[in-house]
Short mmCIF file of N, CA and C in Angstrom, two decimals:
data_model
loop_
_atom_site.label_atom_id
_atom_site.label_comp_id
_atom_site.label_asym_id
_atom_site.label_seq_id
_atom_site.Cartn_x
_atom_site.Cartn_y
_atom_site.Cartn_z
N UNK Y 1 -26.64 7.48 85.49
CA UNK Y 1 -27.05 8.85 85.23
C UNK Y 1 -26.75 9.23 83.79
N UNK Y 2 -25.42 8.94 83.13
CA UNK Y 2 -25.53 9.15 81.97
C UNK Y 2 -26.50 8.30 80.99
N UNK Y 3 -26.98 7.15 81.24
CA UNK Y 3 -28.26 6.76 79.93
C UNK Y 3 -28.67 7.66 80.20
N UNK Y 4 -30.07 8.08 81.35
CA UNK Y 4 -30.93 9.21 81.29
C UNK Y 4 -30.58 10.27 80.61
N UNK Y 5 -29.22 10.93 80.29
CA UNK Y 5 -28.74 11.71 79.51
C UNK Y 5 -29.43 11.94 77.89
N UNK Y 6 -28.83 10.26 77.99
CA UNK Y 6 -28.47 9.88 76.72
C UNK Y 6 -29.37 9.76 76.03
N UNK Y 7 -31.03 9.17 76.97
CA UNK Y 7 -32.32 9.35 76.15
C UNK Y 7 -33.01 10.11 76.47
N UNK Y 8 -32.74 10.85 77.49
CA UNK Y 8 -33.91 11.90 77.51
C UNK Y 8 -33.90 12.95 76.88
N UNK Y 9 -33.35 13.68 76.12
CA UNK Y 9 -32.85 14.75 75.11
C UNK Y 9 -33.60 14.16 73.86
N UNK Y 10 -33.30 13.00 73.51
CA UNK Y 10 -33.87 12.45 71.94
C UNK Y 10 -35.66 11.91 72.12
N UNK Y 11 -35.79 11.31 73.92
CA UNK Y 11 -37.32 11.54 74.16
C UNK Y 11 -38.18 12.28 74.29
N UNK Y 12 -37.50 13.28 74.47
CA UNK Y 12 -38.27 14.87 74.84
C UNK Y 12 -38.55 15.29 73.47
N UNK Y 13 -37.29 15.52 72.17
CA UNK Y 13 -37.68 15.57 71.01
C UNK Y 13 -38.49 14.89 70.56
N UNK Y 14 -38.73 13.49 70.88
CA UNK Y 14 -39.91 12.54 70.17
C UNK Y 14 -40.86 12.90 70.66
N UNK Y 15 -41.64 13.24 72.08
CA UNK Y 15 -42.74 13.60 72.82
C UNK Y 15 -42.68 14.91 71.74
N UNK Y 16 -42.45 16.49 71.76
CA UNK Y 16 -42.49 17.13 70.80
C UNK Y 16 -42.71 16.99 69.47
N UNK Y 17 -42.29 16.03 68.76
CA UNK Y 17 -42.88 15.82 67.42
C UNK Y 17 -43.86 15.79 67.50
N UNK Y 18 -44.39 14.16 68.15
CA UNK Y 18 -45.22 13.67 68.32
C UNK Y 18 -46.90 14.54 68.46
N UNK Y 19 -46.05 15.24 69.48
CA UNK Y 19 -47.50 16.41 69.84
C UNK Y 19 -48.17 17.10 68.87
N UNK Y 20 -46.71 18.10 67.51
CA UNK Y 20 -47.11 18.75 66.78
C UNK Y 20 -47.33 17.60 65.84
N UNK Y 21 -47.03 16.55 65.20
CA UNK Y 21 -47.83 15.83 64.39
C UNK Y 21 -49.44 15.48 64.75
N UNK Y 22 -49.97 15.29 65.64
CA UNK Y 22 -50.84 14.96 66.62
C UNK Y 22 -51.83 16.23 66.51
N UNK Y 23 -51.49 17.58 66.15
CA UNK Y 23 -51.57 19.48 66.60
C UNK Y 23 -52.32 18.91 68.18
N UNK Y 24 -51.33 18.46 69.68
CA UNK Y 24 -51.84 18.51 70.74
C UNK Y 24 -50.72 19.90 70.90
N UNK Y 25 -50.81 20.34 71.94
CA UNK Y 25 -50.52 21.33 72.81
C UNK Y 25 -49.44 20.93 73.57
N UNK Y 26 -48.23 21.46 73.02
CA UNK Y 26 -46.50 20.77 73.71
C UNK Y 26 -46.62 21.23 75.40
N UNK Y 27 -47.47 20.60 76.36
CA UNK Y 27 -47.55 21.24 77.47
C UNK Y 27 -46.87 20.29 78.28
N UNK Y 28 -45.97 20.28 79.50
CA UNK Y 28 -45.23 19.46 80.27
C UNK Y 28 -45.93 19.98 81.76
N UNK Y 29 -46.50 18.81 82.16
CA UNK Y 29 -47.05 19.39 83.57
C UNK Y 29 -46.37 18.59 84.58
N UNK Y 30 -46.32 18.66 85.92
CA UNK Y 30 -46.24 17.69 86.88
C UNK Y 30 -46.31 16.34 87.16
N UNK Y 31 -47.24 16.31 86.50
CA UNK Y 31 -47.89 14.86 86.90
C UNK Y 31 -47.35 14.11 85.36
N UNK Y 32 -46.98 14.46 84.51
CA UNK Y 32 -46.32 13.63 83.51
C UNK Y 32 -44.85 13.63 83.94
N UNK Y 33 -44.47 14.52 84.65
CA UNK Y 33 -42.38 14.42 84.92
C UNK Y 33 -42.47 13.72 85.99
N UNK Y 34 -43.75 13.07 87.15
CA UNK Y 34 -43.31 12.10 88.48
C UNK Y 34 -43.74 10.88 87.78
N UNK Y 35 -45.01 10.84 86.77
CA UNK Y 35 -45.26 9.58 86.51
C UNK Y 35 -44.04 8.72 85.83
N UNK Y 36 -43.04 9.70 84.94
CA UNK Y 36 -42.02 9.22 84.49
C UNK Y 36 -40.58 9.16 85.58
N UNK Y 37 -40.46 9.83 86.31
CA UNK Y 37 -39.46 9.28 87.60
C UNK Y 37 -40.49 8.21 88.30
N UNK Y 38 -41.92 7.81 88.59
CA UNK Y 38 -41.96 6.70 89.10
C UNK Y 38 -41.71 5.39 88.81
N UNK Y 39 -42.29 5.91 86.89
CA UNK Y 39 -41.21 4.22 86.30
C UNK Y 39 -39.86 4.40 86.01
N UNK Y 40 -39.15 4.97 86.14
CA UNK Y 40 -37.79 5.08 86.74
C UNK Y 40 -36.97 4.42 88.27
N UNK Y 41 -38.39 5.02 89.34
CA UNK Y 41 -37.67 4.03 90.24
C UNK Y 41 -38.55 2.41 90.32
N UNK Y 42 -39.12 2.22 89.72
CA UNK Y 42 -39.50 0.78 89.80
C UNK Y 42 -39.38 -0.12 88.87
N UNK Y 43 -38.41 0.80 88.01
CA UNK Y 43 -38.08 -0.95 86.73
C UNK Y 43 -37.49 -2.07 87.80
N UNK Y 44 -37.32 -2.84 87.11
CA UNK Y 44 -36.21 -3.94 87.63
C UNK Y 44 -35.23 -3.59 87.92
N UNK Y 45 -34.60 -4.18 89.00
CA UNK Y 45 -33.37 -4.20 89.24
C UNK Y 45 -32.46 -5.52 89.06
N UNK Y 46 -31.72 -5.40 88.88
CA UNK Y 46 -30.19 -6.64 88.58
C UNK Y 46 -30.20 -7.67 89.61
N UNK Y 47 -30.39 -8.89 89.76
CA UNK Y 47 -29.87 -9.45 91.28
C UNK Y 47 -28.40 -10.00 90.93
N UNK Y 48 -27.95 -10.37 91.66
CA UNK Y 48 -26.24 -10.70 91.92
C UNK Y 48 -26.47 -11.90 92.33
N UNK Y 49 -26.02 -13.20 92.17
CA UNK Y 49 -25.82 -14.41 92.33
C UNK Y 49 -24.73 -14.31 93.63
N UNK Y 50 -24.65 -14.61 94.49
CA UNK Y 50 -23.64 -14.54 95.74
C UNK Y 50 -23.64 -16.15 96.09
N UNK Y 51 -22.09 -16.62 95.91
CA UNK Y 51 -21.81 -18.30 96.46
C UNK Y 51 -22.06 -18.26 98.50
N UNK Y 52 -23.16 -19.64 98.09
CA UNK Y 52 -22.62 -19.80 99.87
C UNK Y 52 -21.60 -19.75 100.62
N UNK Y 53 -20.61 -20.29 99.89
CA UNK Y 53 -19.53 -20.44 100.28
C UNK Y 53 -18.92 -18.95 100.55
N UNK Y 54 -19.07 -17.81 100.38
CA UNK Y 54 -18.50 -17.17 100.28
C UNK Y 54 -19.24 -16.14 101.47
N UNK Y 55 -20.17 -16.43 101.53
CA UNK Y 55 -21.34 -15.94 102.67
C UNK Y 55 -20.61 -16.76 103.75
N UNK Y 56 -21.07 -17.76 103.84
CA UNK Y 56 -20.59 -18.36 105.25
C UNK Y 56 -19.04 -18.07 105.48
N UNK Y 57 -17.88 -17.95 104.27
CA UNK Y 57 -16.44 -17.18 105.04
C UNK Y 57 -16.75 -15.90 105.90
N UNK Y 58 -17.62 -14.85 105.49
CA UNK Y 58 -17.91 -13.95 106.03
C UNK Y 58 -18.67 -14.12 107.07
N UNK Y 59 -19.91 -15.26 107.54
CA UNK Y 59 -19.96 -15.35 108.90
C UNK Y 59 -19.26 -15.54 109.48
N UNK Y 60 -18.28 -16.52 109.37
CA UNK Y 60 -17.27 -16.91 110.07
C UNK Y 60 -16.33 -16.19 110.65
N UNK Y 61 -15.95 -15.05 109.86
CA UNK Y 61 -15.25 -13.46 110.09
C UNK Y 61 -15.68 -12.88 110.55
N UNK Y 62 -17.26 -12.42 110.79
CA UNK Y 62 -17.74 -12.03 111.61
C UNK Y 62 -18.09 -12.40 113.15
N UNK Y 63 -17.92 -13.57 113.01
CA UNK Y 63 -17.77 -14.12 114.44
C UNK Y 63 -17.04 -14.62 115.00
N UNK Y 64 -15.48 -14.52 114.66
CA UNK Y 64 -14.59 -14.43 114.64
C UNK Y 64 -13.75 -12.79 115.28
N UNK Y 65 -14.34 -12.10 114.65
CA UNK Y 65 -14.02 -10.93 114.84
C UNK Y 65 -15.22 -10.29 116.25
N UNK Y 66 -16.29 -10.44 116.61
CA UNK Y 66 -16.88 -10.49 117.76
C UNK Y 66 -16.01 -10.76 119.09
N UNK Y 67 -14.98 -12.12 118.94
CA UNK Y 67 -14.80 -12.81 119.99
C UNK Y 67 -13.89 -12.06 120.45
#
């Protein structure tokens, strides 16, 4: 949560320049604030490398702990 902080304040200023360099019309509608939370939720995400070995202790605990 804090990146989004951290660039959206200095992106919003750049979209604003941009516009009045441009003379477009600084207008913020709907459909530009979801298109930008939709690539928000669909960048990439991180995967985590997890050892087998460390999976199968935890089946083992788990079925262990069943009995």
């Amino acid at each position: 949560m804090d990146n989004l902080r951290v660039f959206s304040g200095p992106s919003f200023l750049a979209v604003l320049a941009n516009r009045a360099v441009l003379v477009i019309a600084p207008v913020v509608d709907a459909s530009s604030i979801l298109t930008g939370l939709v690539w928000l939720a669909i960048r990439p995400k991180s995967i985590s490398v997890v050892r087998a070995t460390y999976l199968l202790s935890m089946v083992n605990w788990i079925a262990d702990w069943r009995v």
